[in-house]
Amino acid sequence: MLAPVSVALKFGFLIVLYLFLMWVAWSALRDLRRGRGGVVRSDRAAPYDATGMYDAASDFAEVDEDGFEPRLMVQRAPGHENGSTYEIPTRGATLGRGDVEIQLDDPFASAHHARLSREGHVVVIEDLGSTNGTYLNEEPLSGPQPLHPGDRIRIGDSEFSYEA
Amino acid sequence: MTARNRELLGLIPASLLVTAGFAGVFIQRSNALSNVSLTYGALFLGLCIAAHVFIRLTLPRADPYLFPLVAVLASFGLVMIYRISPTLARQQAQWFVLGLVLFAGTIILFRDYRKLERYRYTIVLVSLGLLVLPRLPGIGYAANGAYLGVRIPGLFVFQPAEFAKIGLVVFLASYLRDTRQVLVQGGRRFLGVTLPPLKQFGPVVVIWGLAMATLVVLSDTGSSVMFYGGLLAMLYVATNRLSFVVIGLIAAAIGFWYLGTHIPHIHARVETWLHPLNPRLYHAPLGSYQVANSMFAQAAGGLFGQGFGRSALSLPAGGALLPFPQTDMIYAVITAELGLFGAVAVLITYLMFVARGFKTALLARDSFSTLLAVGLSAMFALQVFVIVGGVTRVIPLTGVTLPFISYGGSSIVTNLVLLALLLLISDRARRPA
């Protein structure tokens, strides 16, 4: 007596299932199309805008009124494109492997490796007690040091130059 | 529509599936349409909405499709297990609730899942310890010649290999993240192929060897294929060297050929895979009875299946026509009752879950997250391949569970923890920088 209901339930089950799967596939496809310039962007998918600046860095970049824009330029660093730059905001920036402003994908880097802080127009670098040390122009860093344009900062296999 | 509202919308089909499925099974069992199936559907929807609200509060940016896909798989599982045995279905529902509690616990405890890295050696030791646990006298026991379970008398039974799965992926993600550059740069080229340096590769080989040896001792070939495949996938993503994968596959081929010809338990599995209809094997204890009957059951399903509760699982005289329908053979039961279309839908659901997992890996900003997401997704995909491949006789049948569908507490709890980790990674990846 209920056999037709049973058959209807079976086909209903399959229809709901396929509609759901089509919905997921369709949304994923739309995601993909939008993905290139869209809401969700990873720095790996789209590392640069036209100025060669990291998207990730731009939201904490604040330009001083008098145009002082200290930057770190990547000389060589795993996971970073050579020649890309990071601005150092007025509140400073930390380098390291952890959840910090400038993330290093380097086996020799500590989670919070070194700190760049701004004092007026001077940027000071300080090692945060890292395991493998920070090198300023190939000299191991001990205590805070002011940076001069062209200085080279090395952490493990990652090397940056300071530009102002 | 925001991501979270899309997730909420995706839960509605899952609860409809539970309702329709339970109603279908009721009709077949007692020839009555009862509103109890609506209650089950509502209960399931309630549980899923509770989990959804939790995700909405804690991980607002996480991938919106992962959880609905899991809910659909779980509804499949509940309906099919209910069709096989209502008692088991009640237990499975309890495991699902416990799994959701652990899911929430994982999200709260490992909000910053990268702190897992700090405990990587502890994690890998515990995982390896879990793997050998079933071989210990007293608590371990063997099922079908494989040492899979641990039984604490009077308390519970669990399958430690399921938990070890996640631990090994966490360890490998953390270890490969540290050594991936050295693996590539320190490598020597030989006959145009990059060979990895032994010093950094050593621990990977040791872990692999330990896992393999443990699994040979436990005779659990299914998990060993899963672990090894997951390791290769992570190695490939970490180093971008196809040569490592090729070397690994050759090593595995030699290893499995040796095991297949020299370990009696595994050799028997290969024989039943090649000749399931051989009368001698068909009537042998632990012979090809299960594999052969699963093929008949799937063939009986046709395109659209026989309908809920209408496939034959036991003989009229008593005794199982399809042994272990709720664990090993659940895919065959689905094919029998919902046909090719139902079975393909299950596979597409898994495919989409894995695709979302890889998408998460692509979006992740640090290599630990990428490797973790890749490892978890690859392991999940391989688990589906090992069991579905076994049931459809593409590869020899080995007993692993069909994630989120098979009956089994360890499996559903572990896979919900896996889901929690994927959601955590995807939430962090989608956070604006």
PDB file of C-alpha atoms in Angstrom, chain A residues 6 8-22 24, chain B residues 9-26 36-45 48 67-83 308 334 338 341-342 345-346 349 405:
ATOM      1  CA  SER A   6       8.602   4.336  -0.476  1.00  0.00           C
ATOM      2  CA  ALA A   8       8.913   8.540  -3.857  1.00  0.00           C
ATOM      3  CA  LEU A   9      11.015   8.812  -0.704  1.00  0.00           C
ATOM      4  CA  LYS A  10      13.935   7.101  -2.411  1.00  0.00           C
ATOM      5  CA  PHE A  11      13.837   9.432  -5.401  1.00  0.00           C
ATOM      6  CA  GLY A  12      13.192  12.411  -3.122  1.00  0.00           C
ATOM      7  CA  PHE A  13      16.299  11.474  -1.170  1.00  0.00           C
ATOM      8  CA  LEU A  14      18.388  11.283  -4.347  1.00  0.00           C
ATOM      9  CA  ILE A  15      16.977  14.550  -5.726  1.00  0.00           C
ATOM     10  CA  VAL A  16      17.675  16.490  -2.509  1.00  0.00           C
ATOM     11  CA  LEU A  17      21.158  14.987  -2.436  1.00  0.00           C
ATOM     12  CA  TYR A  18      22.008  15.992  -5.990  1.00  0.00           C
ATOM     13  CA  LEU A  19      20.497  19.466  -5.605  1.00  0.00           C
ATOM     14  CA  PHE A  20      22.687  19.959  -2.530  1.00  0.00           C
ATOM     15  CA  LEU A  21      25.804  18.773  -4.351  1.00  0.00           C
ATOM     16  CA  MET A  22      25.037  21.029  -7.310  1.00  0.00           C
ATOM     17  CA  VAL A  24      28.000  23.308  -3.332  1.00  0.00           C
TER      18      VAL A  24
ATOM     19  CA  LEU B   9      21.327  26.797   4.471  1.00  0.00           C
ATOM     20  CA  GLY B  10      23.442  23.756   3.684  1.00  0.00           C
ATOM     21  CA  LEU B  11      22.247  21.997   6.839  1.00  0.00           C
ATOM     22  CA  ILE B  12      18.634  21.890   5.638  1.00  0.00           C
ATOM     23  CA  PRO B  13      19.223  19.247   2.922  1.00  0.00           C
ATOM     24  CA  ALA B  14      21.072  17.097   5.459  1.00  0.00           C
ATOM     25  CA  SER B  15      18.103  17.043   7.826  1.00  0.00           C
ATOM     26  CA  LEU B  16      15.722  16.401   4.910  1.00  0.00           C
ATOM     27  CA  LEU B  17      17.858  13.398   4.011  1.00  0.00           C
ATOM     28  CA  VAL B  18      17.580  12.050   7.568  1.00  0.00           C
ATOM     29  CA  THR B  19      13.801  12.497   7.517  1.00  0.00           C
ATOM     30  CA  ALA B  20      13.303  10.881   4.105  1.00  0.00           C
ATOM     31  CA  GLY B  21      15.703   8.052   4.869  1.00  0.00           C
ATOM     32  CA  PHE B  22      14.161   7.167   8.232  1.00  0.00           C
ATOM     33  CA  ALA B  23      10.650   7.370   6.777  1.00  0.00           C
ATOM     34  CA  GLY B  24      11.699   4.995   3.989  1.00  0.00           C
ATOM     35  CA  VAL B  25      13.144   2.496   6.444  1.00  0.00           C
ATOM     36  CA  PHE B  26      10.017   2.714   8.684  1.00  0.00           C
ATOM     37  CA  VAL B  36       8.838   9.510  14.336  1.00  0.00           C
ATOM     38  CA  SER B  37      11.024  10.040  11.274  1.00  0.00           C
ATOM     39  CA  LEU B  38      10.210  13.744  11.449  1.00  0.00           C
ATOM     40  CA  THR B  39      11.361  13.735  15.069  1.00  0.00           C
ATOM     41  CA  TYR B  40      14.654  12.154  14.053  1.00  0.00           C
ATOM     42  CA  GLY B  41      15.107  14.703  11.297  1.00  0.00           C
ATOM     43  CA  ALA B  42      14.358  17.567  13.696  1.00  0.00           C
ATOM     44  CA  LEU B  43      16.732  16.175  16.317  1.00  0.00           C
ATOM     45  CA  PHE B  44      19.480  15.880  13.738  1.00  0.00           C
ATOM     46  CA  LEU B  45      18.822  19.405  12.494  1.00  0.00           C
ATOM     47  CA  CYS B  48      23.716  20.444  13.507  1.00  0.00           C
ATOM     48  CA  PHE B  67      30.333  21.267   7.863  1.00  0.00           C
ATOM     49  CA  PRO B  68      27.228  20.777   5.653  1.00  0.00           C
ATOM     50  CA  LEU B  69      29.126  18.177   3.604  1.00  0.00           C
ATOM     51  CA  VAL B  70      29.949  16.323   6.807  1.00  0.00           C
ATOM     52  CA  ALA B  71      26.316  16.595   7.942  1.00  0.00           C
ATOM     53  CA  VAL B  72      25.168  14.996   4.677  1.00  0.00           C
ATOM     54  CA  LEU B  73      27.654  12.162   5.119  1.00  0.00           C
ATOM     55  CA  ALA B  74      26.589  11.658   8.728  1.00  0.00           C
ATOM     56  CA  SER B  75      22.916  11.581   7.746  1.00  0.00           C
ATOM     57  CA  PHE B  76      23.741   8.891   5.189  1.00  0.00           C
ATOM     58  CA  GLY B  77      25.510   6.958   7.913  1.00  0.00           C
ATOM     59  CA  LEU B  78      22.671   7.252  10.435  1.00  0.00           C
ATOM     60  CA  VAL B  79      20.017   6.179   7.927  1.00  0.00           C
ATOM     61  CA  MET B  80      22.009   3.200   6.675  1.00  0.00           C
ATOM     62  CA  ILE B  81      23.025   2.026  10.141  1.00  0.00           C
ATOM     63  CA  TYR B  82      19.417   2.411  11.315  1.00  0.00           C
ATOM     64  CA  ARG B  83      18.361   0.277   8.389  1.00  0.00           C
ATOM     65  CA  PHE B 308      15.440   1.778   1.693  1.00  0.00           C
ATOM     66  CA  ILE B 334      24.276   2.080   0.029  1.00  0.00           C
ATOM     67  CA  LEU B 338      20.210   3.695  -3.580  1.00  0.00           C
ATOM     68  CA  PHE B 341      23.269   7.278  -8.379  1.00  0.00           C
ATOM     69  CA  GLY B 342      23.299   7.110  -4.600  1.00  0.00           C
ATOM     70  CA  ALA B 345      26.585  10.994  -4.792  1.00  0.00           C
ATOM     71  CA  VAL B 346      28.476   9.684  -1.749  1.00  0.00           C
ATOM     72  CA  THR B 349      30.365  14.424  -1.416  1.00  0.00           C
ATOM     73  CA  ILE B 405      29.262   6.925   7.468  1.00  0.00           C
TER      74      ILE B 405
END
